[in-house]
mmCIF file with all atom_site columns, C-alpha atoms in Angstrom:
data_model
loop_
_atom_site.group_PDB
_atom_site.id
_atom_site.type_symbol
_atom_site.label_atom_id
_atom_site.label_alt_id
_atom_site.label_comp_id
_atom_site.label_asym_id
_atom_site.label_entity_id
_atom_site.label_seq_id
_atom_site.pdbx_PDB_ins_code
_atom_site.Cartn_x
_atom_site.Cartn_y
_atom_site.Cartn_z
_atom_site.occupancy
_atom_site.B_iso_or_equiv
_atom_site.pdbx_formal_charge
_atom_site.auth_seq_id
_atom_site.auth_comp_id
_atom_site.auth_asym_id
_atom_site.auth_atom_id
_atom_site.pdbx_PDB_model_num
ATOM 1   C CA . MET M 1 1   ? 129.878 -86.873  7.244  1.00 54.00 ? 1   MET M CA 1
ATOM 2   C CA . LYS M 1 2   ? 126.151 -86.566  8.439  1.00 47.00 ? 2   LYS M CA 1
ATOM 3   C CA . SER M 1 3   ? 126.007 -90.167  6.854  1.00 54.00 ? 3   SER M CA 1
ATOM 4   C CA . GLN M 1 4   ? 128.865 -91.486  8.585  1.00 53.00 ? 4   GLN M CA 1
ATOM 5   C CA . LEU M 1 5   ? 128.034 -89.747  11.901 1.00 49.00 ? 5   LEU M CA 1
ATOM 6   C CA . LEU M 1 6   ? 124.068 -91.367  11.375 1.00 47.00 ? 6   LEU M CA 1
ATOM 7   C CA . ALA M 1 7   ? 125.745 -94.464  10.729 1.00 53.00 ? 7   ALA M CA 1
ATOM 8   C CA . ARG M 1 8   ? 128.651 -94.711  13.391 1.00 57.00 ? 8   ARG M CA 1
ATOM 9   C CA . THR M 1 9   ? 125.545 -93.414  15.801 1.00 56.00 ? 9   THR M CA 1
ATOM 10  C CA . ALA M 1 10  ? 123.011 -96.624  14.465 1.00 53.00 ? 10  ALA M CA 1
ATOM 11  C CA . ALA M 1 11  ? 126.282 -98.953  14.939 1.00 52.00 ? 11  ALA M CA 1
ATOM 12  C CA . VAL M 1 12  ? 126.639 -98.177  18.859 1.00 51.00 ? 12  VAL M CA 1
ATOM 13  C CA . ALA M 1 13  ? 122.651 -98.065  19.434 1.00 53.00 ? 13  ALA M CA 1
ATOM 14  C CA . ALA M 1 14  ? 122.873 -101.266 17.859 1.00 51.00 ? 14  ALA M CA 1
ATOM 15  C CA . LEU M 1 15  ? 126.404 -103.021 19.913 1.00 51.00 ? 15  LEU M CA 1
ATOM 16  C CA . GLY M 1 16  ? 124.637 -101.146 22.978 1.00 51.00 ? 16  GLY M CA 1
ATOM 17  C CA . LEU M 1 17  ? 121.060 -102.909 22.606 1.00 46.00 ? 17  LEU M CA 1
ATOM 18  C CA . THR M 1 18  ? 122.137 -106.247 22.273 1.00 45.00 ? 18  THR M CA 1
ATOM 19  C CA . LEU M 1 19  ? 124.758 -106.367 24.958 1.00 42.00 ? 19  LEU M CA 1
ATOM 20  C CA . VAL M 1 20  ? 121.819 -105.304 27.764 1.00 41.00 ? 20  VAL M CA 1
ATOM 21  C CA . THR M 1 21  ? 119.355 -108.246 25.602 1.00 41.00 ? 21  THR M CA 1
ATOM 22  C CA . GLY M 1 22  ? 122.087 -110.422 26.268 1.00 41.00 ? 22  GLY M CA 1
ATOM 23  C CA . ALA M 1 23  ? 123.214 -109.660 30.034 1.00 38.00 ? 23  ALA M CA 1
ATOM 24  C CA . THR M 1 24  ? 119.399 -109.954 30.651 1.00 41.00 ? 24  THR M CA 1
ATOM 25  C CA . ILE M 1 25  ? 118.623 -113.313 29.053 1.00 42.00 ? 25  ILE M CA 1
ATOM 26  C CA . ASN M 1 26  ? 121.611 -114.626 31.014 1.00 44.00 ? 26  ASN M CA 1
ATOM 27  C CA . ALA M 1 27  ? 120.304 -113.331 34.220 1.00 49.00 ? 27  ALA M CA 1
ATOM 28  C CA . THR M 1 28  ? 117.099 -114.917 33.936 1.00 59.00 ? 28  THR M CA 1
ATOM 29  C CA . HIS M 1 29  ? 114.830 -116.431 32.404 1.00 62.00 ? 29  HIS M CA 1
ATOM 30  C CA . ALA M 1 30  ? 111.021 -114.447 32.512 1.00 62.00 ? 30  ALA M CA 1
ATOM 31  C CA . SER M 1 31  ? 107.701 -115.367 30.829 1.00 60.00 ? 31  SER M CA 1
ATOM 32  C CA . ALA M 1 32  ? 105.074 -113.125 30.745 1.00 58.00 ? 32  ALA M CA 1
ATOM 33  C CA . VAL M 1 33  ? 101.844 -114.398 31.265 1.00 61.00 ? 33  VAL M CA 1
ATOM 34  C CA . THR M 1 34  ? 98.480  -113.142 30.942 1.00 72.00 ? 34  THR M CA 1
ATOM 35  C CA . LYS M 1 35  ? 97.029  -111.552 34.863 1.00 83.00 ? 35  LYS M CA 1
ATOM 36  C CA . ASP M 1 36  ? 95.063  -113.958 36.400 1.00 85.00 ? 36  ASP M CA 1
ATOM 37  C CA . THR M 1 37  ? 95.536  -115.455 40.858 1.00 88.00 ? 37  THR M CA 1
ATOM 38  C CA . THR M 1 38  ? 95.990  -117.293 43.028 1.00 89.00 ? 38  THR M CA 1
ATOM 39  C CA . LYS M 1 39  ? 96.821  -117.654 47.031 1.00 91.00 ? 39  LYS M CA 1
ATOM 40  C CA . ILE M 1 40  ? 100.105 -118.120 48.777 1.00 93.00 ? 40  ILE M CA 1
ATOM 41  C CA . SER M 1 41  ? 100.244 -121.647 50.247 1.00 90.00 ? 41  SER M CA 1
ATOM 42  C CA . CYS M 1 42  ? 103.413 -122.157 52.223 1.00 91.00 ? 42  CYS M CA 1
ATOM 43  C CA . LYS M 1 43  ? 102.605 -120.600 55.951 1.00 95.00 ? 43  LYS M CA 1
ATOM 44  C CA . ALA M 1 44  ? 104.821 -117.188 54.857 1.00 95.00 ? 44  ALA M CA 1
ATOM 45  C CA . VAL M 1 45  ? 107.195 -116.211 52.843 1.00 96.00 ? 45  VAL M CA 1
ATOM 46  C CA . LYS M 1 46  ? 109.190 -113.297 51.576 1.00 96.00 ? 46  LYS M CA 1
ATOM 47  C CA . VAL M 1 47  ? 108.251 -111.269 48.637 1.00 97.00 ? 47  VAL M CA 1
ATOM 48  C CA . HIS M 1 48  ? 111.572 -110.126 46.596 1.00 97.00 ? 48  HIS M CA 1
ATOM 49  C CA . LYS M 1 49  ? 112.314 -107.084 44.371 1.00 96.00 ? 49  LYS M CA 1
ATOM 50  C CA . GLN M 1 50  ? 113.792 -109.027 41.955 1.00 95.00 ? 50  GLN M CA 1
ATOM 51  C CA . PRO M 1 51  ? 113.651 -113.014 41.154 1.00 94.00 ? 51  PRO M CA 1
ATOM 52  C CA . LYS M 1 52  ? 116.375 -114.145 43.519 1.00 92.00 ? 52  LYS M CA 1
ATOM 53  C CA . LYS M 1 53  ? 116.868 -114.852 47.916 1.00 93.00 ? 53  LYS M CA 1
ATOM 54  C CA . THR M 1 54  ? 119.596 -112.668 47.427 1.00 94.00 ? 54  THR M CA 1
ATOM 55  C CA . SER M 1 55  ? 117.414 -109.289 47.006 1.00 96.00 ? 55  SER M CA 1
ATOM 56  C CA . THR M 1 56  ? 115.598 -107.003 48.679 1.00 96.00 ? 56  THR M CA 1
ATOM 57  C CA . VAL M 1 57  ? 112.777 -108.222 50.600 1.00 97.00 ? 57  VAL M CA 1
ATOM 58  C CA . VAL M 1 58  ? 109.676 -105.737 50.946 1.00 97.00 ? 58  VAL M CA 1
ATOM 59  C CA . GLY M 1 59  ? 106.976 -107.371 52.422 1.00 96.00 ? 59  GLY M CA 1
ATOM 60  C CA . ILE M 1 60  ? 105.702 -110.730 53.752 1.00 96.00 ? 60  ILE M CA 1
ATOM 61  C CA . ALA M 1 61  ? 102.731 -112.637 52.319 1.00 96.00 ? 61  ALA M CA 1
ATOM 62  C CA . TYR M 1 62  ? 101.511 -115.188 54.886 1.00 96.00 ? 62  TYR M CA 1
ATOM 63  C CA . LYS M 1 63  ? 98.905  -118.027 53.759 1.00 94.00 ? 63  LYS M CA 1
ATOM 64  C CA . GLY M 1 64  ? 95.428  -117.390 51.940 1.00 94.00 ? 64  GLY M CA 1
ATOM 65  C CA . ASP M 1 65  ? 96.686  -113.986 50.806 1.00 95.00 ? 65  ASP M CA 1
ATOM 66  C CA . LYS M 1 66  ? 94.945  -113.309 47.187 1.00 95.00 ? 66  LYS M CA 1
ATOM 67  C CA . MET M 1 67  ? 97.847  -113.149 44.380 1.00 94.00 ? 67  MET M CA 1
ATOM 68  C CA . VAL M 1 68  ? 97.703  -111.122 41.230 1.00 93.00 ? 68  VAL M CA 1
ATOM 69  C CA . TYR M 1 69  ? 100.253 -112.271 39.062 1.00 91.00 ? 69  TYR M CA 1
ATOM 70  C CA . ASP M 1 70  ? 102.124 -111.216 35.729 1.00 90.00 ? 70  ASP M CA 1
ATOM 71  C CA . GLN M 1 71  ? 104.545 -112.988 35.346 1.00 87.00 ? 71  GLN M CA 1
ATOM 72  C CA . TRP M 1 72  ? 106.943 -116.198 35.800 1.00 84.00 ? 72  TRP M CA 1
ATOM 73  C CA . ALA M 1 73  ? 110.937 -116.045 35.891 1.00 87.00 ? 73  ALA M CA 1
ATOM 74  C CA . TYR M 1 74  ? 113.647 -118.898 36.032 1.00 85.00 ? 74  TYR M CA 1
ATOM 75  C CA . LYS M 1 75  ? 116.819 -117.970 38.330 1.00 88.00 ? 75  LYS M CA 1
ATOM 76  C CA . LYS M 1 76  ? 119.401 -120.495 36.327 1.00 85.00 ? 76  LYS M CA 1
ATOM 77  C CA . SER M 1 77  ? 122.192 -119.411 39.584 1.00 89.00 ? 77  SER M CA 1
ATOM 78  C CA . GLU M 1 78  ? 119.371 -121.215 41.639 1.00 87.00 ? 78  GLU M CA 1
ATOM 79  C CA . LYS M 1 79  ? 117.166 -123.460 39.676 1.00 84.00 ? 79  LYS M CA 1
ATOM 80  C CA . GLN M 1 80  ? 114.642 -121.761 41.324 1.00 86.00 ? 80  GLN M CA 1
ATOM 81  C CA . TRP M 1 81  ? 111.175 -120.700 39.424 1.00 86.00 ? 81  TRP M CA 1
ATOM 82  C CA . TYR M 1 82  ? 109.255 -117.230 40.850 1.00 90.00 ? 82  TYR M CA 1
ATOM 83  C CA . THR M 1 83  ? 106.232 -115.963 40.740 1.00 91.00 ? 83  THR M CA 1
ATOM 84  C CA . ARG M 1 84  ? 105.749 -111.823 40.171 1.00 93.00 ? 84  ARG M CA 1
ATOM 85  C CA . GLY M 1 85  ? 102.552 -110.075 40.972 1.00 95.00 ? 85  GLY M CA 1
ATOM 86  C CA . LYS M 1 86  ? 100.383 -107.467 43.656 1.00 96.00 ? 86  LYS M CA 1
ATOM 87  C CA . ILE M 1 87  ? 99.681  -110.027 46.825 1.00 96.00 ? 87  ILE M CA 1
ATOM 88  C CA . THR M 1 88  ? 96.770  -108.562 49.069 1.00 96.00 ? 88  THR M CA 1
ATOM 89  C CA . ARG M 1 89  ? 97.753  -109.253 52.446 1.00 95.00 ? 89  ARG M CA 1
ATOM 90  C CA . LYS M 1 90  ? 94.587  -110.941 54.656 1.00 94.00 ? 90  LYS M CA 1
ATOM 91  C CA . SER M 1 91  ? 95.350  -108.768 58.130 1.00 92.00 ? 91  SER M CA 1
ATOM 92  C CA . ASP M 1 92  ? 96.125  -105.864 57.415 1.00 94.00 ? 92  ASP M CA 1
ATOM 93  C CA . ARG M 1 93  ? 94.757  -105.058 53.610 1.00 95.00 ? 93  ARG M CA 1
ATOM 94  C CA . ALA M 1 94  ? 98.499  -104.224 52.662 1.00 94.00 ? 94  ALA M CA 1
ATOM 95  C CA . LYS M 1 95  ? 99.496  -104.667 48.871 1.00 96.00 ? 95  LYS M CA 1
ATOM 96  C CA . ILE M 1 96  ? 102.935 -105.729 48.654 1.00 96.00 ? 96  ILE M CA 1
ATOM 97  C CA . TYR M 1 97  ? 104.751 -106.167 44.742 1.00 97.00 ? 97  TYR M CA 1
ATOM 98  C CA . GLY M 1 98  ? 106.863 -108.220 43.962 1.00 97.00 ? 98  GLY M CA 1
ATOM 99  C CA . TYR M 1 99  ? 108.270 -111.606 43.383 1.00 96.00 ? 99  TYR M CA 1
ATOM 100 C CA . VAL M 1 100 ? 107.946 -114.930 45.144 1.00 95.00 ? 100 VAL M CA 1
ATOM 101 C CA . ILE M 1 101 ? 108.784 -119.128 45.070 1.00 91.00 ? 101 ILE M CA 1
ATOM 102 C CA . TRP M 1 102 ? 107.451 -120.998 42.897 1.00 87.00 ? 102 TRP M CA 1
ATOM 103 C CA . ASN M 1 103 ? 106.261 -123.530 45.394 1.00 86.00 ? 103 ASN M CA 1
ATOM 104 C CA . CYS M 1 104 ? 104.543 -120.876 47.601 1.00 90.00 ? 104 CYS M CA 1
ATOM 105 C CA . ALA M 1 105 ? 102.317 -119.245 45.101 1.00 87.00 ? 105 ALA M CA 1
ATOM 106 C CA . ASN M 1 106 ? 102.183 -122.423 42.478 1.00 80.00 ? 106 ASN M CA 1
ATOM 107 C CA . PRO M 1 107 ? 98.888  -121.060 40.521 1.00 74.00 ? 107 PRO M CA 1
ATOM 108 C CA . TYR M 1 108 ? 97.453  -124.516 39.859 1.00 70.00 ? 108 TYR M CA 1
ATOM 109 C CA . GLY M 1 109 ? 96.628  -125.153 43.443 1.00 63.00 ? 109 GLY M CA 1
ATOM 110 C CA . THR M 1 110 ? 96.574  -128.087 44.567 1.00 54.00 ? 110 THR M CA 1
ATOM 111 C CA . ASN M 1 111 ? 96.420  -129.836 40.092 1.00 51.00 ? 111 ASN M CA 1
ATOM 112 C CA . PRO M 1 112 ? 100.202 -132.512 40.229 1.00 43.00 ? 112 PRO M CA 1
ATOM 113 C CA . ALA M 1 113 ? 100.472 -130.439 37.377 1.00 45.00 ? 113 ALA M CA 1
ATOM 114 C CA . PRO M 1 114 ? 104.579 -130.239 37.588 1.00 53.00 ? 114 PRO M CA 1
ATOM 115 C CA . THR M 1 115 ? 106.851 -126.859 37.794 1.00 55.00 ? 115 THR M CA 1
ATOM 116 C CA . PRO M 1 116 ? 107.160 -124.777 34.196 1.00 57.00 ? 116 PRO M CA 1
ATOM 117 C CA . LYS M 1 117 ? 111.230 -126.708 32.686 1.00 63.00 ? 117 LYS M CA 1
ATOM 118 C CA . PRO M 1 118 ? 113.850 -124.040 32.462 1.00 57.00 ? 118 PRO M CA 1
#
């Protein structure tokens, strides 16, 4: 009796994990990177809570603000890359954590390296 219950519990857990993993992979492709720093290159850019244009904006970053990034994410439906990390604003030393579009937080700076391929 206990072995049947244990087998059912394991099967349900495996199915649940498969569903959650599948939903995550279909939504956004994210790549973990080691922490490194870059600077915001756009005049001003919104920092989002999630890697998508319609997500909640948690702050604004300005040109020259320092960003310690730790992940890149590709939003398939927008065909857009995002850089995730902690931004320290120069003007008021505020710390903002979230996603910024790749074009404004390109860790390669002025290097003509191409953006990552999806």
